[in-house]
JSON list of C-alpha atoms in Angstrom, two decimals:
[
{"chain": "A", "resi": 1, "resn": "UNK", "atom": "CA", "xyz": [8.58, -80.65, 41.22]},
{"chain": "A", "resi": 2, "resn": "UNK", "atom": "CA", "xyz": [5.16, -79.67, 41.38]},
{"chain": "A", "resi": 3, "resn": "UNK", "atom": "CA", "xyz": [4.22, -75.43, 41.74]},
{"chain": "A", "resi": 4, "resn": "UNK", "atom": "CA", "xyz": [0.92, -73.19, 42.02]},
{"chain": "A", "resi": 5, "resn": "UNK", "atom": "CA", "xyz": [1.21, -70.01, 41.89]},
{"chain": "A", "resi": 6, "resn": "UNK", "atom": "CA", "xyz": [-2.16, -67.90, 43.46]},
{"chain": "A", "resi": 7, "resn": "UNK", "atom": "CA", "xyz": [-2.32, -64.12, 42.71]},
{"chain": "A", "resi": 8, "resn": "UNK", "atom": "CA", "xyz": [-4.80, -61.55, 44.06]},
{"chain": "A", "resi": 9, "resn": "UNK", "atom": "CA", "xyz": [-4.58, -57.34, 44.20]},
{"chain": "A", "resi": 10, "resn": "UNK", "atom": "CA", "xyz": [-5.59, -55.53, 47.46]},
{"chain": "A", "resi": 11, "resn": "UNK", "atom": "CA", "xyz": [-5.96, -51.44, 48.40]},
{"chain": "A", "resi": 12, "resn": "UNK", "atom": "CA", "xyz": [-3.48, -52.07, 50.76]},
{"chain": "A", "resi": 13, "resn": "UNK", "atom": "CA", "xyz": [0.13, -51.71, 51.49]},
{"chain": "A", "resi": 14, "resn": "UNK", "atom": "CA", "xyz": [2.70, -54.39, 51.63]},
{"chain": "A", "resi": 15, "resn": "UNK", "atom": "CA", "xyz": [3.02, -53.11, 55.62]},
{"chain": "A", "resi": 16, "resn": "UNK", "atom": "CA", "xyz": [-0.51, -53.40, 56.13]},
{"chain": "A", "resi": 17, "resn": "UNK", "atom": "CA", "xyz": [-0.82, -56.83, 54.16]},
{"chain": "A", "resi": 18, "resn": "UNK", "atom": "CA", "xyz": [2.27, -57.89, 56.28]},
{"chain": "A", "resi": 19, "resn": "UNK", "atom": "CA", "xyz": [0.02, -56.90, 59.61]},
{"chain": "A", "resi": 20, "resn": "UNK", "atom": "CA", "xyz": [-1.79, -60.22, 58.67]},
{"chain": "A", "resi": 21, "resn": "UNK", "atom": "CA", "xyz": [1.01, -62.71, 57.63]},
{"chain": "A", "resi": 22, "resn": "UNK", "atom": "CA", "xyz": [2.55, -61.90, 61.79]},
{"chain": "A", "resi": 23, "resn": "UNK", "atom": "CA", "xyz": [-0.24, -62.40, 63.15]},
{"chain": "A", "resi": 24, "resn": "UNK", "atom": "CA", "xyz": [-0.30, -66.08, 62.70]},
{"chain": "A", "resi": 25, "resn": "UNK", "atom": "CA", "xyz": [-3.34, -66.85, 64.81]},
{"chain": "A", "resi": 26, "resn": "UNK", "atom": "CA", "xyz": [-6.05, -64.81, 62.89]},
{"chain": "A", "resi": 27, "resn": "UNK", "atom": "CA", "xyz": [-4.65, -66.34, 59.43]},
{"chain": "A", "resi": 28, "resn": "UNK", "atom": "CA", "xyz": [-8.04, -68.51, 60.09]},
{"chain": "A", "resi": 29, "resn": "UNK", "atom": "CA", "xyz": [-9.85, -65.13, 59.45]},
{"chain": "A", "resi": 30, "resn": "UNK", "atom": "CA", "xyz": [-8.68, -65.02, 55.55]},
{"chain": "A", "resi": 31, "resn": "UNK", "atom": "CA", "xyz": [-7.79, -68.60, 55.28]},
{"chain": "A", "resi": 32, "resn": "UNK", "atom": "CA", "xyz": [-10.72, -70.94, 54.86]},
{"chain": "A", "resi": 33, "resn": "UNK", "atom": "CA", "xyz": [-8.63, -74.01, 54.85]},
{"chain": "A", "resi": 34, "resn": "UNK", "atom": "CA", "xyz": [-7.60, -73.59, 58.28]},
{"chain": "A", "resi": 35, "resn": "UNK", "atom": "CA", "xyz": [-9.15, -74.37, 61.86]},
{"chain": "A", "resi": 36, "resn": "UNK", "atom": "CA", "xyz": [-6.59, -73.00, 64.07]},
{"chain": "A", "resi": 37, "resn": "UNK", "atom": "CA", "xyz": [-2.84, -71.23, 63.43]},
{"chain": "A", "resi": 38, "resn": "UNK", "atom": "CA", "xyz": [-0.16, -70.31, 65.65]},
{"chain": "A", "resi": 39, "resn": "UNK", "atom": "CA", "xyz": [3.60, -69.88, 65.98]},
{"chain": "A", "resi": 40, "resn": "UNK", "atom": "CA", "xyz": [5.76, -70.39, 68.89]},
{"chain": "A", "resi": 41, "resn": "UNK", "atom": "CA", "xyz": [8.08, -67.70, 69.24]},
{"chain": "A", "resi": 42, "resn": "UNK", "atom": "CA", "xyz": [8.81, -63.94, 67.12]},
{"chain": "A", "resi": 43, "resn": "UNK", "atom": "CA", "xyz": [7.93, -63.93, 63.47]},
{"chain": "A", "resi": 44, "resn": "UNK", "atom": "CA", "xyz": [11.69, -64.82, 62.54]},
{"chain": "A", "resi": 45, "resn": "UNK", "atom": "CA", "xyz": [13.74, -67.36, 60.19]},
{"chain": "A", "resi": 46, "resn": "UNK", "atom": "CA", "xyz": [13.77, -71.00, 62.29]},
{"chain": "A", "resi": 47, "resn": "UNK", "atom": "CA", "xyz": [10.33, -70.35, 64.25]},
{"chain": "A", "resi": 48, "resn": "UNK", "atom": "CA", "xyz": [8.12, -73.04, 64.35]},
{"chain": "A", "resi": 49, "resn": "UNK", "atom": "CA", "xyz": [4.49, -73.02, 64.02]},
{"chain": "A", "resi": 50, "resn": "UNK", "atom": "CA", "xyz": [1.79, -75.64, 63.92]},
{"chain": "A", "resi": 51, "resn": "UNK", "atom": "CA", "xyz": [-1.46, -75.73, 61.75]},
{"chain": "A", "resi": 52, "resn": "UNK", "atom": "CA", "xyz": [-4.75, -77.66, 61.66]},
{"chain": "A", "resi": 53, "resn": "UNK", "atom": "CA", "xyz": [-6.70, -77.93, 58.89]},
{"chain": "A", "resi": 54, "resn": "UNK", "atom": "CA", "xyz": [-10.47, -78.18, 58.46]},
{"chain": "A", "resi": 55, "resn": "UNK", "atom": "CA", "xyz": [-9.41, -81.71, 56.99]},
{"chain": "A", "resi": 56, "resn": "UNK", "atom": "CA", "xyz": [-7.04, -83.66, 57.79]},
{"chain": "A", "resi": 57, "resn": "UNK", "atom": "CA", "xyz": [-3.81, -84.07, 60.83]},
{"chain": "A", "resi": 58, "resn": "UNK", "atom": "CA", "xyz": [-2.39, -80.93, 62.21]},
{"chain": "A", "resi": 59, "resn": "UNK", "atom": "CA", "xyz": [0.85, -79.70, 60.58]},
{"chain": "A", "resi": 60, "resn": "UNK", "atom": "CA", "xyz": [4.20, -78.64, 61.84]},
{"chain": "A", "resi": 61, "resn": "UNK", "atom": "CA", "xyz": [5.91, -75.69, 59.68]},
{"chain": "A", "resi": 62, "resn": "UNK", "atom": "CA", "xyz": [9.23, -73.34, 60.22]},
{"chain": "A", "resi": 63, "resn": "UNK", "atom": "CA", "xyz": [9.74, -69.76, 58.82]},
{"chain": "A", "resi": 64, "resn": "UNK", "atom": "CA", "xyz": [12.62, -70.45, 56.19]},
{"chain": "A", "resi": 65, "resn": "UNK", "atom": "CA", "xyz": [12.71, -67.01, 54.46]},
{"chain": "A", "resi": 66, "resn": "UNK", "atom": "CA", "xyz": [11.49, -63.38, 56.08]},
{"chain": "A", "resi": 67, "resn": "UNK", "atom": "CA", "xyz": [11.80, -60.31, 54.51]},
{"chain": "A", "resi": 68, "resn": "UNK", "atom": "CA", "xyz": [9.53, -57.86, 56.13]},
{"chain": "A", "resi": 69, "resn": "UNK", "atom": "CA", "xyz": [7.29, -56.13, 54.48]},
{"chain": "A", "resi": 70, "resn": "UNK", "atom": "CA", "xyz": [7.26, -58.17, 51.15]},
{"chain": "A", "resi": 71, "resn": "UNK", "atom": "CA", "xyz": [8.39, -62.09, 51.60]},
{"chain": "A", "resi": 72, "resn": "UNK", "atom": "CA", "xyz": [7.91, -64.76, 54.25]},
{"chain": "A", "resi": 73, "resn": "UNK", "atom": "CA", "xyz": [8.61, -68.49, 52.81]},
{"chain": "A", "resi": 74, "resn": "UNK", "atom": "CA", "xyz": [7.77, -71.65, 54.80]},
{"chain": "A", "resi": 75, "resn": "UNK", "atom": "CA", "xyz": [8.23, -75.29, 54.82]},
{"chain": "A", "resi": 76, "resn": "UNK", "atom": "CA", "xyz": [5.56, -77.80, 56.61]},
{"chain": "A", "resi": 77, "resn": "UNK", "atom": "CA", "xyz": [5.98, -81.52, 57.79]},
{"chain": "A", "resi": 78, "resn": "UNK", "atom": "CA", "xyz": [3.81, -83.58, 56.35]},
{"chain": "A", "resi": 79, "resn": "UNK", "atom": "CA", "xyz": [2.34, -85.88, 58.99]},
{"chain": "A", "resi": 80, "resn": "UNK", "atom": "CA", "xyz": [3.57, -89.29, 58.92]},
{"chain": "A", "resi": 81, "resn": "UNK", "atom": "CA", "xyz": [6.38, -88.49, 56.14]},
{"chain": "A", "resi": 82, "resn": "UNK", "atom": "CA", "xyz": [9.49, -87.63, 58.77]},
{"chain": "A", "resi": 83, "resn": "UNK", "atom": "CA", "xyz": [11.67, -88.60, 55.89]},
{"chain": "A", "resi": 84, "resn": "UNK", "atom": "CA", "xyz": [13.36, -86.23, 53.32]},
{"chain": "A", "resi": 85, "resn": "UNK", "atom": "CA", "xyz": [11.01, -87.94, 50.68]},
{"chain": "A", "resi": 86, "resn": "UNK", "atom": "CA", "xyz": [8.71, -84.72, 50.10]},
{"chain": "A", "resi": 87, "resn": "UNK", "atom": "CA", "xyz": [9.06, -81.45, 50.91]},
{"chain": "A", "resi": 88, "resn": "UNK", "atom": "CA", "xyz": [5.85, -78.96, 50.66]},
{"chain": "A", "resi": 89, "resn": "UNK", "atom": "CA", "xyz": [7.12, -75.07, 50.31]},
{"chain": "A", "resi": 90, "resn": "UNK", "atom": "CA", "xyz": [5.04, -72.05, 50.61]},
{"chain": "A", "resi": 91, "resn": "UNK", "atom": "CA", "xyz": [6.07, -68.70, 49.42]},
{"chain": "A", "resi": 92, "resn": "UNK", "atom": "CA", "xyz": [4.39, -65.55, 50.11]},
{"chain": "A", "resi": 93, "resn": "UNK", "atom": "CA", "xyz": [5.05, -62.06, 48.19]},
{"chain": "A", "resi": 94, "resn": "UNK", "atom": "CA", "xyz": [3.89, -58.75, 48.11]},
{"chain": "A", "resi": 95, "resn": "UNK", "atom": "CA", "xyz": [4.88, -56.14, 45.76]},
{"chain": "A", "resi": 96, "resn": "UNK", "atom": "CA", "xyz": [3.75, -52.65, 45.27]},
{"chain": "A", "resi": 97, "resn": "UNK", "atom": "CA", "xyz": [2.18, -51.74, 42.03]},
{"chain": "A", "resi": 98, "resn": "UNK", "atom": "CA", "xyz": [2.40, -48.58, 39.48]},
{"chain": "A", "resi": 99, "resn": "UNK", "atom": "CA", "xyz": [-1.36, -48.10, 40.05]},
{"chain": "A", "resi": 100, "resn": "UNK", "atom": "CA", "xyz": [-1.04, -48.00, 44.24]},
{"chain": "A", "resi": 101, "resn": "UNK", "atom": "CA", "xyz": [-2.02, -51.56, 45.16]},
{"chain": "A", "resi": 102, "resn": "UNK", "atom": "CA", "xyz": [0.02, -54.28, 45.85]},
{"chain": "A", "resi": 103, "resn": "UNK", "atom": "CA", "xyz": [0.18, -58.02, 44.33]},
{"chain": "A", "resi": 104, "resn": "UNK", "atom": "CA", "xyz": [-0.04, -61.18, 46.23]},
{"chain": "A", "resi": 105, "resn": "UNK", "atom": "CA", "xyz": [1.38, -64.23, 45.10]},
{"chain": "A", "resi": 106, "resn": "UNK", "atom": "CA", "xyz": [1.32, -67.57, 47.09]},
{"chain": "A", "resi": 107, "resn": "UNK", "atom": "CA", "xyz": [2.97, -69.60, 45.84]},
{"chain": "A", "resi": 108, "resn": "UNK", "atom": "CA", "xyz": [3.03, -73.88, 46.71]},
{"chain": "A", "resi": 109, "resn": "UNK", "atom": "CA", "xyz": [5.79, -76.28, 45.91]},
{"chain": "A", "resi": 110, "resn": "UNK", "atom": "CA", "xyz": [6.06, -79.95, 46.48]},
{"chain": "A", "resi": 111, "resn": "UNK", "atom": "CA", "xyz": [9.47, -81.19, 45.62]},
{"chain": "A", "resi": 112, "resn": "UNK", "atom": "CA", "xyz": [11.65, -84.23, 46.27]},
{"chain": "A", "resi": 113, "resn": "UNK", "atom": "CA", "xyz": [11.89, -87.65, 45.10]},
{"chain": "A", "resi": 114, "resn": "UNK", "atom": "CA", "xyz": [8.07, -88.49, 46.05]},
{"chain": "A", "resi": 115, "resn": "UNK", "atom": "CA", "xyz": [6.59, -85.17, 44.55]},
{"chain": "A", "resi": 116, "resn": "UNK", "atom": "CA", "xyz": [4.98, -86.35, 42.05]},
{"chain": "A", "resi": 117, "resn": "UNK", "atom": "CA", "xyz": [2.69, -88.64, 43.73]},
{"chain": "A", "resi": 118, "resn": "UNK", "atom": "CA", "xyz": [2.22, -86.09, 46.57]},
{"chain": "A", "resi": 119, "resn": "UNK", "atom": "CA", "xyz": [0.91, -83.69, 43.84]},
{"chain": "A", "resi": 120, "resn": "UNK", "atom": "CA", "xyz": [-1.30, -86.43, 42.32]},
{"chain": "A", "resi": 121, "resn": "UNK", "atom": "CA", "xyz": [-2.92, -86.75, 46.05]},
{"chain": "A", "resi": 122, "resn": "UNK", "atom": "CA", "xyz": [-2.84, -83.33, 47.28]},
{"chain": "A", "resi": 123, "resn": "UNK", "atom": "CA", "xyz": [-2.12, -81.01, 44.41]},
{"chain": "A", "resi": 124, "resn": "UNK", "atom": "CA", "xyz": [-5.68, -80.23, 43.30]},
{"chain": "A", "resi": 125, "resn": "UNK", "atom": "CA", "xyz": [-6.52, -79.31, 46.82]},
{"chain": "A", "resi": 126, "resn": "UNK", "atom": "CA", "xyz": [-3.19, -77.37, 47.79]},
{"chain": "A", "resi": 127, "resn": "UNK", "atom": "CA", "xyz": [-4.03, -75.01, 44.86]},
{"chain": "A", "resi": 128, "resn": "UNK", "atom": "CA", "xyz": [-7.58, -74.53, 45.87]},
{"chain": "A", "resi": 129, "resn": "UNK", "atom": "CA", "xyz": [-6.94, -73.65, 49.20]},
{"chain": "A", "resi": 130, "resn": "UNK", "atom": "CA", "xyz": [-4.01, -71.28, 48.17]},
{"chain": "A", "resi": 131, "resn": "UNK", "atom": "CA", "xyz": [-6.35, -69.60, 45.10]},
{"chain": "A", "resi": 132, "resn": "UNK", "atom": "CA", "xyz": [-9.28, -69.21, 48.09]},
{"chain": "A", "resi": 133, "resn": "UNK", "atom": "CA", "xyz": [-6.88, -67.89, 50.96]},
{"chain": "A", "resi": 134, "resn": "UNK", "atom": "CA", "xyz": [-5.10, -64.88, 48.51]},
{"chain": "A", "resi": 135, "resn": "UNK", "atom": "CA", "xyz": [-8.23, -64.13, 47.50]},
{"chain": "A", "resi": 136, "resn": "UNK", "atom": "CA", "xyz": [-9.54, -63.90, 51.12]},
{"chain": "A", "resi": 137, "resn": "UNK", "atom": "CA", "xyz": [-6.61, -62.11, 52.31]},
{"chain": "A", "resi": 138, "resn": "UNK", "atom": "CA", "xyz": [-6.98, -59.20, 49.67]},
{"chain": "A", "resi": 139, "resn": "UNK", "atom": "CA", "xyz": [-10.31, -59.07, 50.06]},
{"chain": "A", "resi": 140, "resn": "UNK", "atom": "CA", "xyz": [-10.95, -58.91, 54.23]},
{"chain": "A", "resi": 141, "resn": "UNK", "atom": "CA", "xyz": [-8.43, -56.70, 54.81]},
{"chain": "A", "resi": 142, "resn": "UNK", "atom": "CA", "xyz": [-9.41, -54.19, 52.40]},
{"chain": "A", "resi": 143, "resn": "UNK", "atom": "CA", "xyz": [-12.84, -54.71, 54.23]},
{"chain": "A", "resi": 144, "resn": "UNK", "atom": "CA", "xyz": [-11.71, -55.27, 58.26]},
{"chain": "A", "resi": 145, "resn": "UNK", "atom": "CA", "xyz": [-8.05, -53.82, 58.98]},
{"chain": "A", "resi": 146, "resn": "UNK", "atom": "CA", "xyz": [-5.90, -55.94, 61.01]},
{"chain": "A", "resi": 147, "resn": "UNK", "atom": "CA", "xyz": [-6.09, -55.79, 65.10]},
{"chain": "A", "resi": 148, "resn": "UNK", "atom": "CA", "xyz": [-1.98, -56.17, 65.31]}
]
């Protein structure tokens, strides 16, 4: 298994943090990896959503894990893999701090039998895109509260 963990502080609350994570359509605005977001259906375990990247195919994910305020996990299809040979996690958390803010951790895992050439390929650029998007997220909606 391959794992990158991205951390970031914001001002805000875990509510107001969680304000962006449901609205799946403006993740563009604090993501810089992606072109367009969305998610058919509530913001619930078994929804499906679709992704495109600035490079490369669009993606499929599902919600796997939702705890409002603080955790959402998801798992994505890799295009063109439709077997059980990889599977690409993301985990999002947000927990309140002594000091008032709250910590963001997103967190990527590539598993299964195939993982380690997945990470080899993609790793490096999973990890980038993770580091740049928590540090977005903390940052722009300290700046520009969400619409939602």
């Amino acid at each position: 298994m391959w794992m990158h963990d991205a951390h970031a502080e914001s001002d805000l609350s875990p509510a107001a943090l969680w304000a962006r994570y449901v609205d799946v359509p403006r993740w563009v605005e604090w993501d810089p990896s992606l072109r367009r977001a969305a998610l058919h259906g509530a913001f619930v375990v078994g929804a499906v959503g679709r992704l495109e990247a600035q490079q490369g195919p669009p993606t499929t994910f599902t919600l796997t894990h939702v705890e409002a305020p603080t955790r959402f996990d998801s798992r994505a299809v890799l295009p063109h893999v439709r077997v059980p040979l990889v599977r690409l996690d993301f985990e999002h958390r947000l927990t309140p701090t002594a000091t008032g803010k709250t910590h963001i951790v997103h967190r990527v895992c590539i598993s299964g039998p195939l993982a380690w050439l997945v990470a080899r390929l993609l790793g490096p650029v999973l990890a980038a895109d993770a580091d740049r998007a928590v540090r977005a997220l903390a940052v722009t909606t300290a700046a520009e509260p969400s619409r939602v």
